[in-house]
Coordinates of C-alpha atoms in Angstrom, one line a residue:
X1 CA -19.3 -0.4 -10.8
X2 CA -19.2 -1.9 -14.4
X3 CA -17.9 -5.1 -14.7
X4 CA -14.9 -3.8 -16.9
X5 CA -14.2 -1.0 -15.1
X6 CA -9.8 -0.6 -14.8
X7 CA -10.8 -1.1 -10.9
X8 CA -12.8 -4.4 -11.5
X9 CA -10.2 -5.6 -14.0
X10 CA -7.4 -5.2 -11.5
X11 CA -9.4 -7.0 -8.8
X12 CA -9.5 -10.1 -11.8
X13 CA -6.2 -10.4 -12.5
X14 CA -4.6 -10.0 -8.8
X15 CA -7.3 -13.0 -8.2
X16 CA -6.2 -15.2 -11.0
X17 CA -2.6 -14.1 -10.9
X18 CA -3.1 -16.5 -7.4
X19 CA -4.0 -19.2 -9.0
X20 CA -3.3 -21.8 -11.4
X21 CA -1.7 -20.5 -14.9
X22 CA -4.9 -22.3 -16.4
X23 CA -6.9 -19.8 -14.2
X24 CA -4.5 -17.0 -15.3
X25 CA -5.3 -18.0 -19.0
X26 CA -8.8 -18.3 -18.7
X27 CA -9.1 -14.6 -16.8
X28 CA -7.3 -12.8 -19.7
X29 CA -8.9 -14.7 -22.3
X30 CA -12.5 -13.4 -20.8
X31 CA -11.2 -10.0 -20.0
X32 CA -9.7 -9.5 -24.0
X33 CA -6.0 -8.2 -24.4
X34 CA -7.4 -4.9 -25.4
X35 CA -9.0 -4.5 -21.9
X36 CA -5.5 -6.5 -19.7
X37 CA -2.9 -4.5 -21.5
X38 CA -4.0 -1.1 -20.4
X39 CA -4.6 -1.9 -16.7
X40 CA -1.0 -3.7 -16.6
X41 CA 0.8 -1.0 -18.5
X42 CA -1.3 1.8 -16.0
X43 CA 0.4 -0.3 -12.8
X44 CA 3.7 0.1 -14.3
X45 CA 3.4 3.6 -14.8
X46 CA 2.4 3.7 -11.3
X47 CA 5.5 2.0 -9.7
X48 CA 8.0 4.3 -11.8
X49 CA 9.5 7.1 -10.6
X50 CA 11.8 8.7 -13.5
X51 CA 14.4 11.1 -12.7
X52 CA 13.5 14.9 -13.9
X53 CA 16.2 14.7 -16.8
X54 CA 15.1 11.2 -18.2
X55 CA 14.0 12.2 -21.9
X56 CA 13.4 9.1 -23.8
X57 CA 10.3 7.0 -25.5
X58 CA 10.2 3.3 -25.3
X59 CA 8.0 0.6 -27.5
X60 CA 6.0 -1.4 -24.7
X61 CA 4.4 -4.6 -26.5
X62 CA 2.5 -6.9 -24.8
X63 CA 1.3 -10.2 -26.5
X64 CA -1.3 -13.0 -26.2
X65 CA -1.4 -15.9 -28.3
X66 CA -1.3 -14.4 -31.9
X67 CA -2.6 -10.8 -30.5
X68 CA -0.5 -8.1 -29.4
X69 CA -0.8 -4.7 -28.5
X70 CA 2.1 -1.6 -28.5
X71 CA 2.1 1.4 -25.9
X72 CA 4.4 3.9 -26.3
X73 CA 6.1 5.5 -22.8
X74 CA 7.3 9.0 -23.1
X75 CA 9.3 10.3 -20.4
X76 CA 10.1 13.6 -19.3
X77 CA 10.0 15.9 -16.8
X78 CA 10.0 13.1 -13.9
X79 CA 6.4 12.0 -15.8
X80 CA 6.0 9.2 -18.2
X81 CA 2.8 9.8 -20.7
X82 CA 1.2 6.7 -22.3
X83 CA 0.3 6.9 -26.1
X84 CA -1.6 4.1 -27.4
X85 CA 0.5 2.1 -30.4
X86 CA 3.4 3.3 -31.5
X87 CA 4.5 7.3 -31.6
X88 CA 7.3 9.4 -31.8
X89 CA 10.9 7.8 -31.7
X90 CA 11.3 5.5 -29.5
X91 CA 14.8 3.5 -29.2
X92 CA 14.0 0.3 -27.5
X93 CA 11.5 -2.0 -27.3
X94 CA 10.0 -4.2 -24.3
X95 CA 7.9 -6.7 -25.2
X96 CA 6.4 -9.3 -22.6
X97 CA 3.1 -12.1 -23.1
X98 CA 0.2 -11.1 -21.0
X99 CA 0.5 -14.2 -18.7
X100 CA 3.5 -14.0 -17.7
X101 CA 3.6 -9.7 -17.1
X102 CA 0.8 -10.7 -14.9
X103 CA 2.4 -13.0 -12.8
X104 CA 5.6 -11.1 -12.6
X105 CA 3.6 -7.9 -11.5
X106 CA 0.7 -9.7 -9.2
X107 CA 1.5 -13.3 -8.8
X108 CA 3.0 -15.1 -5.2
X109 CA 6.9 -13.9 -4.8
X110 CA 8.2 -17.3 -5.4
X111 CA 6.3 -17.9 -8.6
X112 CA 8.7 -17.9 -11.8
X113 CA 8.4 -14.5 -13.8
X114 CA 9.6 -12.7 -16.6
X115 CA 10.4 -15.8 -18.8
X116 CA 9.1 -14.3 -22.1
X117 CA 10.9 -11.0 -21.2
X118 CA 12.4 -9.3 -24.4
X119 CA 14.3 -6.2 -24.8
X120 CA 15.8 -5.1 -28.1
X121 CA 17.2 -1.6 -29.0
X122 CA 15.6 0.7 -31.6
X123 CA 18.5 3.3 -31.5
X124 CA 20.0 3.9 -34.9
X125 CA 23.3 4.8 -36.1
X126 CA 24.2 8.7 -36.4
X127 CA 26.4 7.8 -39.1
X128 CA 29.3 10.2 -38.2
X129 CA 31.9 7.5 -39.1
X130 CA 33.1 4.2 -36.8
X131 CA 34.3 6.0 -33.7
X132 CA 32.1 8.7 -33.5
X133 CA 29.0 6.3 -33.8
X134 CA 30.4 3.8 -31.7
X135 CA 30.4 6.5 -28.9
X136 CA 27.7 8.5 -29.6
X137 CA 25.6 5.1 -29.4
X138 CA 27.2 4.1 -26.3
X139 CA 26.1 7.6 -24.7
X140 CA 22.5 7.3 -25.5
X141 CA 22.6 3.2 -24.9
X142 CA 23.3 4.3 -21.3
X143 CA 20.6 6.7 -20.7
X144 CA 18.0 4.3 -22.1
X145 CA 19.8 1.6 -19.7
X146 CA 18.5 3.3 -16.7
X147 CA 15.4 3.6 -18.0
X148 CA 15.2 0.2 -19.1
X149 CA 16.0 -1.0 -15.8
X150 CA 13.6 1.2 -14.5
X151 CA 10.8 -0.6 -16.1
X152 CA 11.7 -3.8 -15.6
X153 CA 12.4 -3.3 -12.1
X154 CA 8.4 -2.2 -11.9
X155 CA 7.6 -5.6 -13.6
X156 CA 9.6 -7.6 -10.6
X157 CA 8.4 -9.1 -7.7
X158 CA 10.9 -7.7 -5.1
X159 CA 9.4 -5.2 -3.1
X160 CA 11.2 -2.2 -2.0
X161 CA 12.3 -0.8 1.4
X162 CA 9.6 1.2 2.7
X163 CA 12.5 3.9 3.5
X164 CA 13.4 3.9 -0.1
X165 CA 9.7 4.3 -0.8
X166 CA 8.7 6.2 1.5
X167 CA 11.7 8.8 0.3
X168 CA 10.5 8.4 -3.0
X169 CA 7.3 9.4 -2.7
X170 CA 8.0 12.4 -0.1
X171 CA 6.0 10.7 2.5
X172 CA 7.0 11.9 5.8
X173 CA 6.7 8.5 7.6
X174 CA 10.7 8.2 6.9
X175 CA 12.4 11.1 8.0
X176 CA 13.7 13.7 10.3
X177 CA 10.4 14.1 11.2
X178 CA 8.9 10.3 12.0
X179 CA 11.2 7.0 11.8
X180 CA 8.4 4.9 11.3
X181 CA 9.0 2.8 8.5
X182 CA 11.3 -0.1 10.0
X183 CA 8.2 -0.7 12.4
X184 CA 6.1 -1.4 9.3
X185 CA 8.7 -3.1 7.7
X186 CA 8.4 -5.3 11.1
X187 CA 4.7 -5.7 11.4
X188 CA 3.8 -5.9 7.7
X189 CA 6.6 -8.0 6.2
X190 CA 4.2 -11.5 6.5
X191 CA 1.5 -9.2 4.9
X192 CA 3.5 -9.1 1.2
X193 CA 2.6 -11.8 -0.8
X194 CA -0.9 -11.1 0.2
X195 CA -3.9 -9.3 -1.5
X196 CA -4.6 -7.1 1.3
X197 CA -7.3 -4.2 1.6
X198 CA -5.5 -1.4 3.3
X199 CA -7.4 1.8 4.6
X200 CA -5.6 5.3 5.8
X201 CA -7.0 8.1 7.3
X202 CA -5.8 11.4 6.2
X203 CA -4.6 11.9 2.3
X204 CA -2.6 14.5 3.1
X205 CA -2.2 18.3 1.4
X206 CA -5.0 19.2 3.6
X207 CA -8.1 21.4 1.1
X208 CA -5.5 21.3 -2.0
X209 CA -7.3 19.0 -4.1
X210 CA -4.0 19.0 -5.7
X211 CA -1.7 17.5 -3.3
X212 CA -1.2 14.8 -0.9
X213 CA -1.5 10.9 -1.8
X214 CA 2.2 10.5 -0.9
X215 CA 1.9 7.5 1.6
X216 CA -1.2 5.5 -0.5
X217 CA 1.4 5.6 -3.4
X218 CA 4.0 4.3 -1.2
X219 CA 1.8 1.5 0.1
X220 CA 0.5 0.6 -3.3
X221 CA 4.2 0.0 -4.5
X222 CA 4.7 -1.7 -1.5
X223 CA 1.9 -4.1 -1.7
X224 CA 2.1 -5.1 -4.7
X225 CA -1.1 -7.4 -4.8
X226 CA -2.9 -4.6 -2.2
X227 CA -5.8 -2.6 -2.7
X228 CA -5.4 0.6 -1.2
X229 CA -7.9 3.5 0.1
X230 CA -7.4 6.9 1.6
X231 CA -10.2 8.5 3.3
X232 CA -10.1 12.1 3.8
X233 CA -12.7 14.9 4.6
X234 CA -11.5 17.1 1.2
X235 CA -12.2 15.8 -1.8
X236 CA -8.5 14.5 -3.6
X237 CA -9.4 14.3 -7.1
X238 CA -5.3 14.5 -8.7
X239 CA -4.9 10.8 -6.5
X240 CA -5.6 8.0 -7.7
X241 CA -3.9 4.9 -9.6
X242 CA -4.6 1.4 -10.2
X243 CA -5.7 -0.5 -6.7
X244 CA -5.7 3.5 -5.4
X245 CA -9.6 4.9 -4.4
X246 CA -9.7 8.2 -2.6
X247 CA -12.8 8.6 -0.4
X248 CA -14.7 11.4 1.1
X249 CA -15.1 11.1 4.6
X250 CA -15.1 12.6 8.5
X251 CA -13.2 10.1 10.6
X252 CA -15.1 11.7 13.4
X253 CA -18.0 10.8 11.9
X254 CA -19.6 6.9 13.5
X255 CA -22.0 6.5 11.1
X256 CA -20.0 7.0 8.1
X257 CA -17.6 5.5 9.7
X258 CA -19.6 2.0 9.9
X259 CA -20.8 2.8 6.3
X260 CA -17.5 2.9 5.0
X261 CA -16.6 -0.7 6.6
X262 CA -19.5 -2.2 5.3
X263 CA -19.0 -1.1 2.0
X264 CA -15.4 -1.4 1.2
X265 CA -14.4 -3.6 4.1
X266 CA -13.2 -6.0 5.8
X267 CA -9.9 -4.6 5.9
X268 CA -6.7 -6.3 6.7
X269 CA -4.9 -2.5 7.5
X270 CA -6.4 0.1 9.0
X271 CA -3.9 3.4 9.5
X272 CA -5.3 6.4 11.2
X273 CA -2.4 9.4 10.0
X274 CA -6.0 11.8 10.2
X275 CA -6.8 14.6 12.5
X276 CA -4.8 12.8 15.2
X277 CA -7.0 14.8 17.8
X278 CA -8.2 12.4 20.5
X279 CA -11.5 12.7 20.1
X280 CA -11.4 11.6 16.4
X281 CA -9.3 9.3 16.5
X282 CA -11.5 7.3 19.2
X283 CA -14.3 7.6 17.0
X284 CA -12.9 6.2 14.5
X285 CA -10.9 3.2 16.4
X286 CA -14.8 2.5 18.1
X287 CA -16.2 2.6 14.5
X288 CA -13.8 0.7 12.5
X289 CA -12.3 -1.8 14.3
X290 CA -14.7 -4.2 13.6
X291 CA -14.2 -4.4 10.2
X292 CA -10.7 -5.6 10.7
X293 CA -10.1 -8.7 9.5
X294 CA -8.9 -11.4 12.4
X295 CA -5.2 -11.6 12.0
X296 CA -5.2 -7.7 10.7
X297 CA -3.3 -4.6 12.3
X298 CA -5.0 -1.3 13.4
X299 CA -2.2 1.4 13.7
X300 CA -2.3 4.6 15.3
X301 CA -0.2 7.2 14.2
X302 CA 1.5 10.6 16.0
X303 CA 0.5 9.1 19.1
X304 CA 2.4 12.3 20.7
X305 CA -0.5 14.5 20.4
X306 CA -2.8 13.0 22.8
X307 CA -0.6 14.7 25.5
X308 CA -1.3 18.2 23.7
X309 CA -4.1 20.2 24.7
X310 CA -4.9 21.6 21.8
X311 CA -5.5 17.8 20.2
X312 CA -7.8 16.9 23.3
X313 CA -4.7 15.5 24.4
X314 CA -3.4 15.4 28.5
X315 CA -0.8 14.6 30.6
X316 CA -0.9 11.2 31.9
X317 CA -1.5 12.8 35.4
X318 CA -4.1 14.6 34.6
X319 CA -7.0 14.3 36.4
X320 CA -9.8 12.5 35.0
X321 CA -8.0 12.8 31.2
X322 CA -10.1 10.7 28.7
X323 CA -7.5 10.3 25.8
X324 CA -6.5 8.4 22.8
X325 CA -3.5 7.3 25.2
X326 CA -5.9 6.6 27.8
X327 CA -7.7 4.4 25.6
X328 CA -4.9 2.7 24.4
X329 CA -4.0 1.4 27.9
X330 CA -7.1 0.3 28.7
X331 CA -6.6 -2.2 26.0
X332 CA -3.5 -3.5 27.9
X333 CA -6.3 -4.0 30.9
X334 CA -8.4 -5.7 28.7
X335 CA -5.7 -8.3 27.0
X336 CA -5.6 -9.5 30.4
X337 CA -9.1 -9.3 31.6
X338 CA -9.2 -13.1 32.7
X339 CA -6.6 -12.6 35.4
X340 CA -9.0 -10.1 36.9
X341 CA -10.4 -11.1 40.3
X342 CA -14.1 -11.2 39.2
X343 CA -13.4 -12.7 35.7
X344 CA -16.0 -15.5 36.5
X345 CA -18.9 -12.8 36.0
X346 CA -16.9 -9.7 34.6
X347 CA -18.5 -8.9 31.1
X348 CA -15.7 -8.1 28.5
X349 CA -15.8 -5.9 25.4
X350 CA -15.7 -6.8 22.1
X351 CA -11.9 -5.7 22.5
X352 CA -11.5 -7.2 25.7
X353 CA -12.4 -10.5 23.2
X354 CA -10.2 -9.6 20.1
X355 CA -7.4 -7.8 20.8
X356 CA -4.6 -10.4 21.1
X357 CA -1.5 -8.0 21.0
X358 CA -0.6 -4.5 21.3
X359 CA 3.0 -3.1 20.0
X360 CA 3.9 0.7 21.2
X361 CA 6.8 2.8 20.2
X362 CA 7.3 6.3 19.7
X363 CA 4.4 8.2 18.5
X364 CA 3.3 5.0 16.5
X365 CA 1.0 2.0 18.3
X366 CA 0.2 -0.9 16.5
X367 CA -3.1 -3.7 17.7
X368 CA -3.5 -7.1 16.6
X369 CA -6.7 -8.3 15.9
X370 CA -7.7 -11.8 17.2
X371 CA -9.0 -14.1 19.6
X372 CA -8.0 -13.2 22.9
X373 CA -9.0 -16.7 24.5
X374 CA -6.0 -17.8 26.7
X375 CA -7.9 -19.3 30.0
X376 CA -6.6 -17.4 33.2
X377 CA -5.6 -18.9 36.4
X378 CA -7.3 -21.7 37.5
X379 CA -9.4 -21.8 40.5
X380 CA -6.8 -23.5 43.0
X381 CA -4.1 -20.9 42.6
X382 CA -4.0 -18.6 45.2
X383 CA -4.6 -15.3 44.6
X384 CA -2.3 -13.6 46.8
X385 CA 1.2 -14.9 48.1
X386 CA 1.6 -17.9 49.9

C-alpha cells in the first residue's frame, strides 16, 4: 500500500496523535497539510450523522503554520458532500490548526483539545428592515446551530453510548431484537483511549453490495483511535470510511482464516456476528484466536442458534451434540484444568493455557485472552473430604 495512501496516513496520525506534540508536529510536517487535511476532514464526515432536513454549507478551514486549507461541507438529504475550497454559500465558518484537530479527534481523552477552535458566522443580512432581519437571522442562526454543534461534537473526544450509536447507525445490536450494547459498553469501556484493531465477521445486507456496514460504522465512531475491519463472504464495495477496510472472506474457511490473521492481525477484538452456524463459527474461533492479542476479547454473537438444528445447533441433551455451545463449555473445563485429578501429566491446549475468563449472557459470550497460570492445589490437600 503506498506510503500516502488516506489508510496509511490515518495509521500516522493516530500514532503521533499519542505522542508528544513535538512528534505530532513533526508527523504533519512530513505528511504536508495538503495530504492531513483531507484524511481529518474525511473522519469528520464519517462521525456525522445529519438529520434528512439539514440544508446548509459550512467553510471548514484548517491551518498549519502560515498554510491553510478550506473545505466546503454541503449538507442535505441526511449526506454531507465535501467540495475542495470554498463553494456555494456557505454561512459559517470553522476553522481549527492541524495539531490541535488532530489531538482533539485522535489523541488520549484527557489530553487538552480544541484550543485554536474558531467559529464565525457567514450569514448576511436580508435587509428587510431591523425586525424583520433580526428574526429572519435568528431563524437561520438556529438551524446552522445544530449543525454547528454537530461538527464540533465529531471533533470531541467524548465517545458516545453505544445505544445511541448503535441507533444511529441502524445496527441491530440495540434493540427489540438483541440488547447487547450495555455488555460492550461493560467489556470494552478500558478499551477507549486505545488504538485497537477490531475484526467482525459478517457485514451485513447479505449479497447487496449496497447495504450493510451498520455495526463497523458504529464501532469506528466508538473507537475513536480504532482500526476497524469487516470480513464477509460478498464483496461490500458502498462500506468503507477512514480506519474502515471491508474484506472478502469465508469464516468457514481455516486457511483463510489464518491468512487473514497474519496479515492484518494481531487483533485486540475479534466479533463473530457471521453465519452463526455452529460449524463456522468453530472454524473460525480454532482459526483466529491465536491472533488475539493477550489481554484482547473474542466475542460470540447469537449464541441462541447453536440449539437450532437448522444452524448445526442441539439441545444440550442431545446425545453426542458437538456445538458452538458445546465448545464454549469446554473452555470453562479448560480454565480449570489444574484442578483436574491428573494435572501432573494432563496435556492442555493452547486454550486450556490462554483463556483467563469467560463472560456469558443471553445470546452473546464474551473470552478473555491471557495466561491462564494460577497453580492448582497443592499436593498435601486432600482430594476428597476429610
Amino acid at each position: 500500500m503506498p506510503i500516502n495512501s488516506p489508510e496509511n496516513i490515518n495509521e500516522s496520525l493516530l500514532l503521533a496523535a499519542g505522542g508528544s506534540p513535538e512528534e505530532l508536529i513533526s508527523t504533519i510536517e512530513q505528511l504536508t497539510l495538503q495530504k492531513t487535511a483531507p484524511a481529518l476532514v474525511d473522519e469528520i464526515v464519517a462521525r456525522c450523522l445529519p438529520r434528512q432536513e439539514m440544508e446548509v454549507e459550512l467553510l471548514f478551514e484548517i491551518f498549519f503554520g502560515k498554510e491553510s486549507t478550506e473545505s466546503t461541507l454541503t449538507f442535505g438529504n441526511g449526506r454531507i458532500k465535501v467540495t475542495g475550497g470554498r463553494a456555494g454559500d456557505p454561512g459559517a465558518h470553522i476553522r481549527f490548526e492541524a495539531a490541535d484537530l488532530v489531538t482533539a479527534l485522535y489523541g488520549p481523552a484527557g489530553r487538552p483539545g480544541g484550543l485554536t477552535r474558531e467559529v464565525h458566522s457567514l450569514l448576511k443580512l436580508p435587509g428587510r428592515g431591523s425586525w424583520e432581519d433580526t428574526y429572519q437571522l435568528f431563524l437561520t442562526q438556529t438551524a446552522y446551530a445544530e449543525v454547528i454543534q454537530l461538527v464540533l461534537a465529531a471533533c470531541s473526544p467524548r465517545t458516545p453510548d453505544l445505544g445511541e450509536l448503535s441507533v444511529r447507525y441502524r445496527s441491530d445490536k440495540w434493540g427489540f431484537l438483541h440488547w447487547f450494547t450495555g455488555h460492550y459498553e461493560n467489556h470494552f469501556r478500558h478499551l477507549l483511549d486505545e488504538p485497537v484493531r477490531l475484526l467482525e465477521i459478517g457485514i451485513g445486507g447479505y449479497g447487496d453490495t449496497s447495504s450493510g456496514g451498520a455495526s463497523l460504522r458504529m464501532w469506528q465512531n466508538y473507537f475513536r483511535r480504532g482500526r476497524i475491519f469487516g470480513l464477509d463472504v460478498y464483496e461490500k464495495t458502498s462500506v468503507h470510511g477512514p480506519r474502515l477496510r471491508t474484506i472478502v472472506g469465508d469464516q468457514n474457511d481455516p486457511a483463510a482464516m489464518r491468512r487473514l490473521g497474519e496479515q492484518v492481525g494481531p487483533f485486540d477484538v475479534i466479533i463473530d456476528d457471521g453465519s452463526h452456524v455452529s460449524e463456522h463459527v468453530l472454524t473460525s474461533f480454532e482459526a483466529l484466536f491465536p491472533y488475539l492479542r493477550d489481554g484482547g476479547l473474542y466475542v460470540i454473537e447469537d449464541f441462541g442458534t447453536t440449539y437450532w438444528p437448522g444452524f448445526g445447533g442441539a439441545r444440550p441433551d442431545a446425545e453426542g451434540a458437538q456445538t458452538a455451545m458445546t465448545r464454549m463449555k469446554g473452555l470453562l473445563d479448560g480454565l480449570h484444568y489444574p484442578e483436574y485429578e491428573d494435572a501432573a501429566i494432563y496435556q492442555p491446549s493452547l486454550t486450556d493455557r490462554t483463556v483467563s475468563a469467560v463472560h456469558f449472557y443471553r445470546n452473546l459470550v464474551f473470552i478473555e485472552k491471557g495466561l491462564n497460570a494460577e497453580p492448582g492445589p497443592p499436593e498435601w490437600m486432600p482430594r476428597s473430604p476429610v
